[in-house]
CSV table of C-alpha atoms in Angstrom, one decimal:
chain,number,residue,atom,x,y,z
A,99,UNK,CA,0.0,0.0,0.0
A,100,UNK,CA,1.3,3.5,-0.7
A,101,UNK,CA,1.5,6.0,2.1
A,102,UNK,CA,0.1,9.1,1.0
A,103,UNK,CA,1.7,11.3,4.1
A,104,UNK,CA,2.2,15.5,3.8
A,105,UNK,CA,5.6,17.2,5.2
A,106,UNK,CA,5.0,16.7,8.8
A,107,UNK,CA,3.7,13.3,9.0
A,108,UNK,CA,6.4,12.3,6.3
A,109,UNK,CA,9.1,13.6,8.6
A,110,UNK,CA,7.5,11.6,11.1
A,111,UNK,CA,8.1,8.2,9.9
A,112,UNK,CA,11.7,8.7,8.4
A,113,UNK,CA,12.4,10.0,11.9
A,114,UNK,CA,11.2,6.9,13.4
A,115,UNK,CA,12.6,4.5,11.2
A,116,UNK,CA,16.0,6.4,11.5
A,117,UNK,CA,15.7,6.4,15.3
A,118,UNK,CA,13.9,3.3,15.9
A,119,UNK,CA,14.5,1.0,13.3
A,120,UNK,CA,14.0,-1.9,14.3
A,121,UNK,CA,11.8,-1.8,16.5
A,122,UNK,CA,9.1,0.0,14.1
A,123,UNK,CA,7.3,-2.6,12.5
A,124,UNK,CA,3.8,-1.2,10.8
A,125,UNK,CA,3.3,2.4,9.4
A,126,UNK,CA,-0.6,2.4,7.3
A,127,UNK,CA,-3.2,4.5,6.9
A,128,UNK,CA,-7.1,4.5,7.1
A,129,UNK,CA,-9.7,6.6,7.0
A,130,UNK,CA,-7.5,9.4,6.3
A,131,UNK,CA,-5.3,8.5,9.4
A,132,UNK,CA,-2.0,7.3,10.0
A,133,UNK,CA,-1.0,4.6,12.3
A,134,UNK,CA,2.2,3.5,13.6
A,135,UNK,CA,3.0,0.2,15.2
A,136,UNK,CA,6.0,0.1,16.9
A,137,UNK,CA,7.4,-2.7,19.7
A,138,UNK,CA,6.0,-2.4,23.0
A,139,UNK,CA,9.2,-2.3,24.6
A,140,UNK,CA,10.3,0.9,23.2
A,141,UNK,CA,6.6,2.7,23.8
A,142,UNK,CA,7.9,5.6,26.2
A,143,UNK,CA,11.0,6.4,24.0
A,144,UNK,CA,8.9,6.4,20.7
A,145,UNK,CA,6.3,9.0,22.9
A,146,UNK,CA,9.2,10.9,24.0
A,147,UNK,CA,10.6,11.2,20.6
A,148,UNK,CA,7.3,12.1,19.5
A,149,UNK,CA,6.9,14.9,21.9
A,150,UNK,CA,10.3,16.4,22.0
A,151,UNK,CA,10.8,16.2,18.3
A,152,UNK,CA,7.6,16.6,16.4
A,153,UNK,CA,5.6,18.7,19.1
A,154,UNK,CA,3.1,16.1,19.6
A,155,UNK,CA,2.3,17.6,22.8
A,156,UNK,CA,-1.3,16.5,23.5
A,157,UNK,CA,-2.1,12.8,24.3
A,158,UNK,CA,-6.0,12.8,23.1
A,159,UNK,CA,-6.0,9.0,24.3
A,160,UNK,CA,-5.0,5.7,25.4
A,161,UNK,CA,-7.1,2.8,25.0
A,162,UNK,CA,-7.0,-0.6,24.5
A,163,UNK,CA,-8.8,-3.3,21.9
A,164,UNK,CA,-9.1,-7.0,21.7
A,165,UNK,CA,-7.8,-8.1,18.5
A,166,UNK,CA,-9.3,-12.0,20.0
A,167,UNK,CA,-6.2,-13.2,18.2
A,168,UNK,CA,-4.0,-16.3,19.8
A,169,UNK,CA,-1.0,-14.4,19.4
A,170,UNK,CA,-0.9,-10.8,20.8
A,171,UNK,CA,-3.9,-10.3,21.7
A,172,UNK,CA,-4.0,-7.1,23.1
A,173,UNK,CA,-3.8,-3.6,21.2
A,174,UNK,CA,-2.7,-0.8,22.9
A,175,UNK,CA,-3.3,2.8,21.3
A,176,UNK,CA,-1.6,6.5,21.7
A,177,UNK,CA,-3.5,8.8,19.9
A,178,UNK,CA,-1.7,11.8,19.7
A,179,UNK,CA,-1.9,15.2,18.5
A,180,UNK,CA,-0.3,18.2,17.4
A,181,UNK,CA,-1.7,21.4,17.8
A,182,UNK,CA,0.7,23.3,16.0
A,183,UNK,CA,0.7,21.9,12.9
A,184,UNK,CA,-2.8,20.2,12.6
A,185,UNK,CA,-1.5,16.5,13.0
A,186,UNK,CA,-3.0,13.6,14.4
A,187,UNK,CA,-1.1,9.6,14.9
A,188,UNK,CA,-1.9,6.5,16.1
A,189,UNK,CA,1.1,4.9,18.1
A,190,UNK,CA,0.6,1.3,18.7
A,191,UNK,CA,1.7,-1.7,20.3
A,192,UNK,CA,0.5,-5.3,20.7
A,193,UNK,CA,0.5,-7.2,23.9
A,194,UNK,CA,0.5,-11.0,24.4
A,195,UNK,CA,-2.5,-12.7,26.4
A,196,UNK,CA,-0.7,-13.4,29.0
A,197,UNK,CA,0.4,-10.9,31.7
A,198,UNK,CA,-0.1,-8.0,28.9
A,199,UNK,CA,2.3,-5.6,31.1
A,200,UNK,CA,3.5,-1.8,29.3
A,201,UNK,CA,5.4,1.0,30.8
A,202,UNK,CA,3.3,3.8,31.4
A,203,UNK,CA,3.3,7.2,29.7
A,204,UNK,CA,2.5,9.0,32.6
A,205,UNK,CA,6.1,10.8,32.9
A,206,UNK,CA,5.6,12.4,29.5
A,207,UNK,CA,1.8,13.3,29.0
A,208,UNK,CA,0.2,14.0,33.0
A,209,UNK,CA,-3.3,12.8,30.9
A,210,UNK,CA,-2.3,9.0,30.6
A,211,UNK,CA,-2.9,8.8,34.1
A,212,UNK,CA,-6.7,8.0,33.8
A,213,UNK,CA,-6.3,6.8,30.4
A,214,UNK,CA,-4.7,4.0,31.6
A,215,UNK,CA,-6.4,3.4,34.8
A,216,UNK,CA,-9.4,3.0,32.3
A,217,UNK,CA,-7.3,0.7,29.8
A,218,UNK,CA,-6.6,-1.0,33.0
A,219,UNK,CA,-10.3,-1.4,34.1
A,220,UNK,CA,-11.6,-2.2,30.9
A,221,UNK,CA,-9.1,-4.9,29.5
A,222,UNK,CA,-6.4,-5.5,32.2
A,223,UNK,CA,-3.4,-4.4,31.1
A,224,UNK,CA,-0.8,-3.1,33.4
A,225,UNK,CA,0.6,0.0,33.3
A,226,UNK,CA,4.2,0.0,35.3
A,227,UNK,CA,5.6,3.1,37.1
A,228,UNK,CA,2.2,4.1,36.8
A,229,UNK,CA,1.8,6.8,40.1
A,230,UNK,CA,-1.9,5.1,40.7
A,231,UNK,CA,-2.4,1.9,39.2
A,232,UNK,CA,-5.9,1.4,40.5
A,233,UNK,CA,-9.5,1.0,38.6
A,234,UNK,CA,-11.2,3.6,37.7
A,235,UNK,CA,-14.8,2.8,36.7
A,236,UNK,CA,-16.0,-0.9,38.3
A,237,UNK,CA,-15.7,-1.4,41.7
A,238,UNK,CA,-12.5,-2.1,43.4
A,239,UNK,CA,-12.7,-5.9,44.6
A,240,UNK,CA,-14.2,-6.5,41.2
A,241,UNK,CA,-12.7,-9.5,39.2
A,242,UNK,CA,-12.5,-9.2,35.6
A,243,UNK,CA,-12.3,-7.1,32.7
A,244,UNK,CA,-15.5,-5.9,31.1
A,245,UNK,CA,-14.3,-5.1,27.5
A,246,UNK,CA,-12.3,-8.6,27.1
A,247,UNK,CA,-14.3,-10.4,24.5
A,248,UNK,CA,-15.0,-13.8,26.8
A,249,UNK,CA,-16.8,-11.3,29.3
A,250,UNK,CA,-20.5,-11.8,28.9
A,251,UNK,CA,-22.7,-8.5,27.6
A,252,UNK,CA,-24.6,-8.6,31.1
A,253,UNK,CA,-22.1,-9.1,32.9
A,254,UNK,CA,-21.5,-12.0,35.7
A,255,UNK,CA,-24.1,-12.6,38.0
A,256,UNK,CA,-23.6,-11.6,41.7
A,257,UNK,CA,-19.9,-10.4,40.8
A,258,UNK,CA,-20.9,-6.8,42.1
A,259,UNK,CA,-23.3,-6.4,44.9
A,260,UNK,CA,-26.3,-4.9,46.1
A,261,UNK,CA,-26.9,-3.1,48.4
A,262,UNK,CA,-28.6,-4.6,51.7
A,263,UNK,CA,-32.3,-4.3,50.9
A,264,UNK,CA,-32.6,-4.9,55.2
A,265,UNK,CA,-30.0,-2.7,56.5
A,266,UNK,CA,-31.4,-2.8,60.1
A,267,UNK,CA,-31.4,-6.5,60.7
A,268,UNK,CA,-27.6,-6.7,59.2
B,261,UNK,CA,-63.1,33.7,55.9
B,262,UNK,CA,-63.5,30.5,54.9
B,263,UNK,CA,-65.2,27.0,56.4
B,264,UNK,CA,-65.5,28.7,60.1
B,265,UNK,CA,-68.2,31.2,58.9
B,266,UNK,CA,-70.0,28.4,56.7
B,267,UNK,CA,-70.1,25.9,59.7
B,268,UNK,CA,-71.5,29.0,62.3
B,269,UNK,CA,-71.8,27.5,65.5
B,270,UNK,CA,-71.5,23.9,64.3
B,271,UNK,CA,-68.9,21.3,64.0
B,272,UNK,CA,-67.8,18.3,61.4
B,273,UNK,CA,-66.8,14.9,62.3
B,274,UNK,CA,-63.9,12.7,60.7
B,275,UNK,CA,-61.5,10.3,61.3
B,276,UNK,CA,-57.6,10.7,62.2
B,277,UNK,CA,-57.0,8.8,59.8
B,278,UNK,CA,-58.7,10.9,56.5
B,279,UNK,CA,-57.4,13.8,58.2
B,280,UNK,CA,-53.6,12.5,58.0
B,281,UNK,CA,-53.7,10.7,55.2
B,282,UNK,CA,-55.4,14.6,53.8
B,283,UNK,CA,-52.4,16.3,55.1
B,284,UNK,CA,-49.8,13.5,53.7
B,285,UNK,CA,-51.2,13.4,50.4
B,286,UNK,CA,-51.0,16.6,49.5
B,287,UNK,CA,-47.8,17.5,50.5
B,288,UNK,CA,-45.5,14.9,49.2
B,289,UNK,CA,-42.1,16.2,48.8
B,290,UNK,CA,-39.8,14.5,46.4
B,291,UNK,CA,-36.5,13.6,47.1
B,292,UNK,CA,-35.2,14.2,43.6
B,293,UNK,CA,-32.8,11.4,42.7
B,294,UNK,CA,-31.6,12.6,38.9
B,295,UNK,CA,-29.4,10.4,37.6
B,296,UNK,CA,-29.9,11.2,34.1
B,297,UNK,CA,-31.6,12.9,31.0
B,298,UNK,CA,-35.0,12.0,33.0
B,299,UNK,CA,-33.8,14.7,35.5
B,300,UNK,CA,-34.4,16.9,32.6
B,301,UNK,CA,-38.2,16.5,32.7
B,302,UNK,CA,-38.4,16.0,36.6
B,303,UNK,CA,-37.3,19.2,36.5
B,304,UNK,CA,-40.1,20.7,34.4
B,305,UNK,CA,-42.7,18.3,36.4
B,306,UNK,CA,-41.4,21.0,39.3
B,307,UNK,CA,-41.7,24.0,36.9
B,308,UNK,CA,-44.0,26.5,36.4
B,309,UNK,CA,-45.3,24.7,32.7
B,310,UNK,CA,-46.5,21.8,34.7
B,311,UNK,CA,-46.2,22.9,38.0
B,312,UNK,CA,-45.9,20.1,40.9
B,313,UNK,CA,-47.4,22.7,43.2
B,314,UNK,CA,-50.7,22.2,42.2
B,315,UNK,CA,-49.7,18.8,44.2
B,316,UNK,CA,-48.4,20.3,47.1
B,317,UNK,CA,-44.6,18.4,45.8
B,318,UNK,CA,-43.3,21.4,44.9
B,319,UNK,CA,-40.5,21.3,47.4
B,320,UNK,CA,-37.8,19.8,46.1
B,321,UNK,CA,-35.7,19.3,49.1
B,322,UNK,CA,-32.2,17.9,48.3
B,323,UNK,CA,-32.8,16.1,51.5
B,324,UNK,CA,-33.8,13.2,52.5
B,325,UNK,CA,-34.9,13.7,56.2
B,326,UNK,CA,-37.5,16.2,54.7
B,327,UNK,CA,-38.6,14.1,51.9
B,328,UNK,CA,-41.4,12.1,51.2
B,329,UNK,CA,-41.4,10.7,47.8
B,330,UNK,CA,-38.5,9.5,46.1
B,331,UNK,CA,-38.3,9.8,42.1
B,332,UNK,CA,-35.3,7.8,41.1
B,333,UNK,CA,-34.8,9.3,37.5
B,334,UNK,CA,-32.6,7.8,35.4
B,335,UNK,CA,-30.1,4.8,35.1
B,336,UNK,CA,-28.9,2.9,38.2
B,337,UNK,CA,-25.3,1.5,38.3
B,338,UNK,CA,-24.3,-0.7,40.7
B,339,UNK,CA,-21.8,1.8,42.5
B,340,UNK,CA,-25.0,4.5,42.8
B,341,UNK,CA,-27.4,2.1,43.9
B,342,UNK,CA,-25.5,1.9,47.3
B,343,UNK,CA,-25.9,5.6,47.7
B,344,UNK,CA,-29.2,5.2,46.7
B,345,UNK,CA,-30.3,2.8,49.3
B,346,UNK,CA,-28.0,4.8,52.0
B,347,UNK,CA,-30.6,8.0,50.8
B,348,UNK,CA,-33.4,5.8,51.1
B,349,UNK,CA,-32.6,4.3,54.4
B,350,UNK,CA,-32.0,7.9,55.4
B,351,UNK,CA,-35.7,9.1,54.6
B,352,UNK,CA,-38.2,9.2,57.4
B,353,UNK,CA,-41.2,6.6,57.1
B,354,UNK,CA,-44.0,7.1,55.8
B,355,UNK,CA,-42.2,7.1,52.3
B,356,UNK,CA,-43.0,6.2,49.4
B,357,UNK,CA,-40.8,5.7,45.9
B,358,UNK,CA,-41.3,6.3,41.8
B,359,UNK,CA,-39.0,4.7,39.5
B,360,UNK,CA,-39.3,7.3,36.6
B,361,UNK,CA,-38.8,5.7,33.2
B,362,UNK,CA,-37.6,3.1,31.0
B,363,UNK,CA,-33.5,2.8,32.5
B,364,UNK,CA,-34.8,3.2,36.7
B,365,UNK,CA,-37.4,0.9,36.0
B,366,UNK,CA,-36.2,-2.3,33.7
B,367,UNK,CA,-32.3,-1.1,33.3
B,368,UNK,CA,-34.3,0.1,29.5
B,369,UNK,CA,-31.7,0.9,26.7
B,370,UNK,CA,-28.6,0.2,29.4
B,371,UNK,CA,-29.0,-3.9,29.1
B,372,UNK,CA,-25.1,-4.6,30.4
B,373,UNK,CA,-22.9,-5.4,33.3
B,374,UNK,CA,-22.7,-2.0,35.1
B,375,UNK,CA,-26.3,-0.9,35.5
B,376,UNK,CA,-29.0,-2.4,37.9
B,377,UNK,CA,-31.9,-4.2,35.8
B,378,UNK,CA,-34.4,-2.3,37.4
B,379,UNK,CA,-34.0,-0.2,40.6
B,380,UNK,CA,-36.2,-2.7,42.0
B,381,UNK,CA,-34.2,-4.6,42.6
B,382,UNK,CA,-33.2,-2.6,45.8
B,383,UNK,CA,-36.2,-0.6,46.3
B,384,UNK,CA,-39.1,-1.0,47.3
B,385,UNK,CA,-41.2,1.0,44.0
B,386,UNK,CA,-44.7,1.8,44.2
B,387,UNK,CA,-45.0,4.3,40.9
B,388,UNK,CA,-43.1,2.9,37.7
B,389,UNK,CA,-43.2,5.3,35.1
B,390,UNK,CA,-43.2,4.3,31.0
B,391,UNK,CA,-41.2,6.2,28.6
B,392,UNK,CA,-37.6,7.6,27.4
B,393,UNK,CA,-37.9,10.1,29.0
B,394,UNK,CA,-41.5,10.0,30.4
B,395,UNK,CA,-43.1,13.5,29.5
B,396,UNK,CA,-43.8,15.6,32.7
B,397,UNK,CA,-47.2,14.3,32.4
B,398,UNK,CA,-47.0,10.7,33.3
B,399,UNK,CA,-44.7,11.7,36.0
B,400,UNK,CA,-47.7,13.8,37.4
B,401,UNK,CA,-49.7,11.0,36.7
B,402,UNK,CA,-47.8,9.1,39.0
B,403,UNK,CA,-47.3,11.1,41.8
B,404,UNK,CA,-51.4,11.3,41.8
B,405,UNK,CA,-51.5,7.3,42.0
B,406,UNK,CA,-49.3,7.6,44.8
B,407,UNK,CA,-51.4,10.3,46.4
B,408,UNK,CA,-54.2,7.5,46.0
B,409,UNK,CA,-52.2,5.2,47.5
B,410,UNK,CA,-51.4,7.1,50.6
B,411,UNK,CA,-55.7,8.2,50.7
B,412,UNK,CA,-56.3,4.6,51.0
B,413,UNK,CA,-53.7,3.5,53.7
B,414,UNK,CA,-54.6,3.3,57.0
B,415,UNK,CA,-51.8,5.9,58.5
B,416,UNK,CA,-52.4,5.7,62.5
B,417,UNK,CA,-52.8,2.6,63.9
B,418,UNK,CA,-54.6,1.8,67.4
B,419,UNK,CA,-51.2,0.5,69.6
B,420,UNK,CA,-52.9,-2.4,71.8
């Protein structure tokens, strides 16, 4: 497939494949956007890069998808912009099943905090040095991951309680 | 004035009870419980368009030791519903409850794993209310099936 990228973007990817060239292994577009995949090991140097270099400065969002695949699994996905000049990319990385475990992006962009929490809550993939590596949206003690495919539309029954409909007699 | 000069020297006869369950009915505040877009129209069921006042549930405390009524309006999720049933526990009895619309009635649209099926399932309803959002009509509606309700109950009861 031919790229069909303008200045910025183009500077972009022979940047990255300078800097990082091994470890970037995808660049395609869709839908008008671009998308980088790059080795989860290198995620935080690739955003670093990104943001020092190129100016991406605002992290729009970080969430997660299940590709349901037997081999890496999980997707993880930057999208970043730039305000200054009008950009927008899709940094990704693929997890494995098991354990999926990434280093957080917290120490460049303050916003990946929740972002991950969420990406966390929603699919179960950890986040280290991340300052508060807790849910965000189900409860606490609750014990799986609502946006993994195998989790049931309704949920599991009795995995969240209700409350005490005789709270006097408790 | 008023019944004093049309009842002259006389007097009228009635029972505790009517005369409670008189007061009650017609001054059941809601505790308003707005959870979502339903809020919307409980909020012009208390306006002057529709006007709960002509009910005597014009007072919408934010309270719930001053509350009568509670109108759960919109979708429960599991984490609210404790806070719910902490509000509700909080309320003074008599009191009574309306689940307002599709979502606080059956869980509606919201059929997944975070949202209660139904906020019946911790509360005791007496008023469910149809519609996405139910127009400030129906909710008026129901409030005057629960003012029926409490004209028919037998508020004071002879302690033997």
């Amino acid at each position: 497939m031919t790229l069909e990228l303008n200045e910025t973007l183009q500077n972009v990817v022979d940047g990255l494949s300078e800097k990082f060239t091994d470890s970037l292994i995808d660049v395609y577009q869709s839908s008008g956007d671009t998308f980088i995949r790059i080795a989860p090991q290198v995620n935080v140097n690739v955003c670093q890069y990104l943001k020092k270099e190129h100016h991406f400065i605002y992290l729009a969002d970080v969430f997660g998808t299940d590709r349901f695949t037997s081999e890496d699994r999980f997707e993880l996905v930057y999208n970043l912009v730039s305000m200054r000049d009008q950009q927008r990319i899709f940094v990704k990385a693929w997890l494995p099943e098991e354990n999926p475990e990434i280093e957080s992006v917290t120490g460049i962009w303050e916003s990946a905090n929740w972002f991950e929490r969420q990406t966390y809550d929603m699919f179960g993939i950890r986040f280290t040095n991340h300052p508060d590596m807790r849910r965000i949206y189900m409860p606490e003690d609750f014990e799986y991951f609502p946006m993994r495919k195998e989790f049931p539309l309704l949920g599991i029954p009795g995995s969240i309680d209700l409350p005490s409909t005789t709270p006097d007699t408790e | 004035m008023g019944l004093e000069s049309a009842l002259g020297d006389g007097y009228m006869t009635s029972k505790v009870d009517s005369l409670v369950n008189w007061a009650r009915s017609n001054a059941a505040w809601p505790m308003p419980m707005g959870l979502a877009c339903c809020a919307i129209e409980m909020m012009a069921f208390a306006g002057p368009k529709y006007d709960a006042s002509r009910f005597g549930s014009e007072v919408m405390r934010f309270s719930p030791r001053q509350s009568d009524v509670m109108i759960v309006a919109g979708w429960v999720n599991y984490k609210m519903a404790h806070a719910i049933r902490r509000i509700w526990d909080q309320m003074p009895d008599p009191k009574w409850c309306i689940a307002m619309g599709a979502c606080a009635s059956t869980g509606g649209m919201h059929r997944c794993y975070g949202v209660v099926q139904g906020c019946d399932n911790f509360l005791p309803v007496d008023a469910y209310v149809s519609g996405c959002p139910p127009r400030p009509d129906a909710l008026l509606h129901a409030l005057m099936k629960i003012q029926d309700k409490i004209r028919t109950e037998h508020s004071v009861m002879l302690d033997t």
